[in-house]
CSV table of C-alpha atoms in Angstrom, one decimal:
chain,number,residue,atom,x,y,z
A,164,MET,CA,24.6,-7.7,-22.7
A,165,LYS,CA,24.1,-6.1,-26.0
A,166,ALA,CA,20.7,-4.9,-25.1
A,167,LYS,CA,22.0,-3.3,-21.8
A,168,ILE,CA,24.7,-1.4,-23.7
A,169,ILE,CA,22.2,-0.2,-26.3
A,170,ASP,CA,19.8,0.8,-23.5
A,171,PHE,CA,22.6,2.7,-21.8
A,172,ILE,CA,23.5,4.6,-24.9
A,173,HIS,CA,19.9,5.5,-25.7
A,174,HIS,CA,19.3,7.0,-22.2
A,175,LEU,CA,22.4,9.2,-22.1
A,176,ILE,CA,21.6,12.9,-21.5
A,177,ILE,CA,23.4,16.1,-22.4
A,178,TYR,CA,25.2,16.2,-19.0
A,179,ASP,CA,26.7,12.7,-19.7
A,180,TYR,CA,28.2,13.9,-22.9
A,181,PHE,CA,29.7,17.0,-21.2
A,182,LEU,CA,31.1,14.7,-18.5
A,183,PHE,CA,32.7,12.2,-20.9
A,184,GLY,CA,34.0,15.1,-23.1
A,185,GLY,CA,35.5,16.9,-20.1
A,186,ILE,CA,37.2,13.7,-18.9
A,187,PHE,CA,38.7,13.1,-22.3
A,188,VAL,CA,39.9,16.7,-22.5
A,189,LEU,CA,41.5,16.3,-19.0
A,190,PHE,CA,43.1,13.1,-20.2
A,191,LEU,CA,44.6,14.8,-23.2
A,192,LEU,CA,45.8,17.8,-21.1
A,193,LEU,CA,47.6,15.5,-18.6
A,194,LEU,CA,49.3,13.6,-21.5
A,195,VAL,CA,50.4,16.9,-23.1
A,196,LEU,CA,51.7,18.0,-19.6
A,197,ALA,CA,53.6,14.7,-19.4
A,198,ILE,CA,55.1,15.3,-22.8
A,199,ALA,CA,56.1,18.8,-21.9
A,200,LEU,CA,57.8,17.5,-18.7
A,201,ARG,CA,59.6,14.6,-20.4
A,202,HIS,CA,63.0,15.7,-19.1
A,203,LYS,CA,61.8,15.2,-15.6
A,204,MET,CA,61.1,11.5,-15.9
A,205,ALA,CA,59.4,10.9,-12.5
A,206,ILE,CA,56.9,13.7,-12.9
A,207,ALA,CA,56.2,12.7,-16.5
A,208,VAL,CA,55.5,9.1,-15.6
A,209,THR,CA,53.3,10.3,-12.7
A,210,PHE,CA,51.2,12.4,-15.1
A,211,VAL,CA,50.9,9.5,-17.6
A,212,PHE,CA,49.6,7.2,-14.8
A,213,LEU,CA,47.3,9.9,-13.6
A,214,ALA,CA,46.0,10.5,-17.1
A,215,PHE,CA,45.1,6.8,-17.6
A,216,GLY,CA,43.6,6.7,-14.1
A,217,VAL,CA,41.4,9.6,-14.9
A,218,LEU,CA,40.4,7.9,-18.2
A,219,THR,CA,39.5,4.6,-16.6
A,220,VAL,CA,38.0,5.6,-13.3
A,221,GLY,CA,36.6,9.1,-14.1
A,222,PRO,CA,33.7,8.1,-16.4
A,223,ILE,CA,32.4,5.5,-14.0
A,224,VAL,CA,32.6,7.5,-10.8
A,225,GLY,CA,31.5,10.7,-12.6
A,226,TYR,CA,28.4,9.0,-14.2
A,227,ILE,CA,27.3,7.5,-10.9
A,228,GLN,CA,27.7,10.7,-8.9
A,229,LEU,CA,26.1,12.8,-11.6
A,230,HIS,CA,23.0,10.6,-11.8
A,231,ARG,CA,22.9,10.4,-8.0
A,232,TYR,CA,22.7,14.2,-7.9
A,233,LEU,CA,20.4,14.8,-10.9
A,234,PHE,CA,17.9,12.0,-10.2
A,235,LYS,CA,17.7,12.0,-6.5
A,236,ASN,CA,14.8,10.0,-5.1
A,237,THR,CA,13.6,8.5,-1.8
A,238,ILE,CA,11.9,5.1,-1.4
A,239,ILE,CA,9.4,4.5,1.4
A,240,LEU,CA,8.4,0.9,2.1
A,241,HIS,CA,4.9,0.3,3.4
A,242,GLU,CA,4.7,-3.5,3.4
A,243,VAL,CA,7.0,-6.4,3.0
A,244,LYS,CA,5.2,-9.7,3.3
A,245,ALA,CA,6.0,-13.3,2.4
A,246,LEU,CA,2.8,-14.6,0.8
A,247,GLU,CA,1.3,-17.8,2.2
A,248,PHE,CA,-0.2,-19.6,-0.7
A,249,THR,CA,2.2,-18.5,-3.4
A,250,GLU,CA,6.0,-18.7,-3.2
A,251,ALA,CA,6.6,-15.0,-3.5
A,252,LEU,CA,7.6,-11.9,-1.5
A,253,LEU,CA,5.4,-8.8,-1.8
A,254,ILE,CA,7.0,-5.4,-1.5
A,255,LYS,CA,4.8,-2.3,-1.5
A,256,GLY,CA,6.0,1.2,-1.3
A,257,ASP,CA,6.3,4.7,-2.7
A,258,ILE,CA,9.0,6.4,-4.7
A,259,ASN,CA,9.4,10.2,-4.1
A,260,ASN,CA,11.0,12.5,-6.5
A,261,THR,CA,13.3,14.7,-4.4
A,262,SER,CA,15.2,16.2,-7.3
A,263,LYS,CA,14.5,19.3,-9.5
A,264,ARG,CA,13.9,17.3,-12.6
A,265,SER,CA,10.9,15.3,-13.7
A,266,PHE,CA,11.3,11.5,-14.0
A,267,LYS,CA,10.0,9.8,-17.1
A,268,GLU,CA,10.5,6.3,-15.7
A,269,CYS,CA,12.0,4.7,-12.6
A,270,THR,CA,13.4,1.2,-12.2
A,271,ILE,CA,13.2,-0.1,-8.7
A,272,HIS,CA,15.5,-2.9,-7.8
A,273,ALA,CA,15.1,-5.1,-4.7
A,274,GLY,CA,17.5,-7.6,-3.3
A,275,VAL,CA,16.8,-10.1,-0.5
A,276,TYR,CA,19.7,-11.2,1.6
A,277,LYS,CA,20.4,-13.4,4.6
A,278,VAL,CA,20.9,-12.3,8.2
A,279,SER,CA,23.5,-14.0,10.2
A,280,HIS,CA,24.7,-13.1,13.6
A,281,TYR,CA,28.4,-12.7,12.6
A,282,LYS,CA,29.6,-9.2,12.2
A,283,TYR,CA,31.6,-9.7,9.0
A,284,LEU,CA,29.0,-11.8,7.2
A,285,ASP,CA,26.3,-9.1,8.0
A,286,ARG,CA,28.5,-6.6,6.2
A,287,LEU,CA,29.1,-8.9,3.2
A,288,TYR,CA,25.5,-10.2,2.7
A,289,PRO,CA,23.9,-6.9,1.4
A,290,TYR,CA,26.2,-7.1,-1.6
A,291,LEU,CA,25.3,-10.7,-2.3
A,292,PRO,CA,21.5,-11.0,-2.4
A,293,PHE,CA,20.2,-14.5,-3.0
A,294,LYS,CA,16.9,-13.2,-4.6
A,295,LYS,CA,16.4,-10.2,-6.8
A,296,GLY,CA,13.4,-8.5,-8.3
A,297,SER,CA,12.7,-5.3,-10.2
A,298,VAL,CA,9.8,-3.3,-11.5
A,299,ILE,CA,9.6,-0.3,-13.9
A,300,VAL,CA,7.4,2.6,-13.0
A,301,THR,CA,6.5,4.3,-16.3
A,302,LYS,CA,4.3,7.0,-14.8
A,303,PRO,CA,6.0,10.5,-15.1
A,304,ILE,CA,6.9,11.8,-11.6
A,305,ASP,CA,7.2,15.5,-11.2
A,306,PRO,CA,9.5,17.1,-8.5
A,307,GLY,CA,8.0,16.6,-5.1
A,308,GLU,CA,5.5,14.0,-6.3
A,309,THR,CA,5.2,10.3,-5.3
A,310,ALA,CA,4.3,7.2,-7.2
A,311,HIS,CA,3.2,3.9,-5.7
A,312,PHE,CA,4.8,0.6,-6.7
A,313,LYS,CA,4.2,-3.1,-6.0
A,314,LEU,CA,7.0,-5.6,-6.5
A,315,PHE,CA,7.1,-9.3,-6.4
A,316,VAL,CA,10.2,-11.4,-5.7
A,317,GLU,CA,9.5,-14.9,-6.8
A,318,PRO,CA,10.1,-17.8,-6.2
A,319,PHE,CA,10.7,-17.1,-2.5
A,320,ARG,CA,10.9,-20.0,-0.1
A,321,TYR,CA,13.3,-18.7,2.5
A,322,ALA,CA,11.9,-19.3,6.0
A,323,LYS,CA,14.7,-17.8,8.2
A,324,ASP,CA,15.5,-14.1,8.9
A,325,TYR,CA,16.2,-11.9,5.9
A,326,ASN,CA,16.6,-8.2,5.1
A,327,ILE,CA,15.9,-6.2,1.9
A,328,THR,CA,17.9,-3.7,0.0
A,329,ILE,CA,16.0,-1.5,-2.3
A,330,LYS,CA,17.1,1.3,-4.7
A,331,GLY,CA,15.6,3.3,-7.5
A,332,GLU,CA,17.2,4.4,-10.7
A,333,CYS,CA,15.2,7.1,-12.4
A,334,ARG,CA,15.6,8.9,-15.7
């Protein structure tokens, strides 16, 4: 867990600092507004709850949306194959840089989940993969370019129907 936090901090960009600073300034502004309207208790309490809501939810949602916009990519799968002599699942594909920024590295995460024929379980299973795998593509990818990747999910012994979720996180 400590390594993940250190990795997160080391990979922050200038836009992240602007986002977190803007959210903190908005938090302080809402608190000052609540203090200024302290004679109208219902409005003041609403601003206090709104301020703490912005402080807790704002950085998470803002970070996800900012990175989704700045580091937009597309993944194209070419082959998904359960290997015969090895207990592994092979996933081959390409990651395409569709943003305006160059990527230094991309981490591609794949999850394998069950397929049932119940409507509610089929909606739940993509969030609960039973096997996961990831690969890091360290080749720089310029805007409009594509990089090839090969990913193994092992051990993989599942013989029934399955689907795959795949996403790329680039920096």
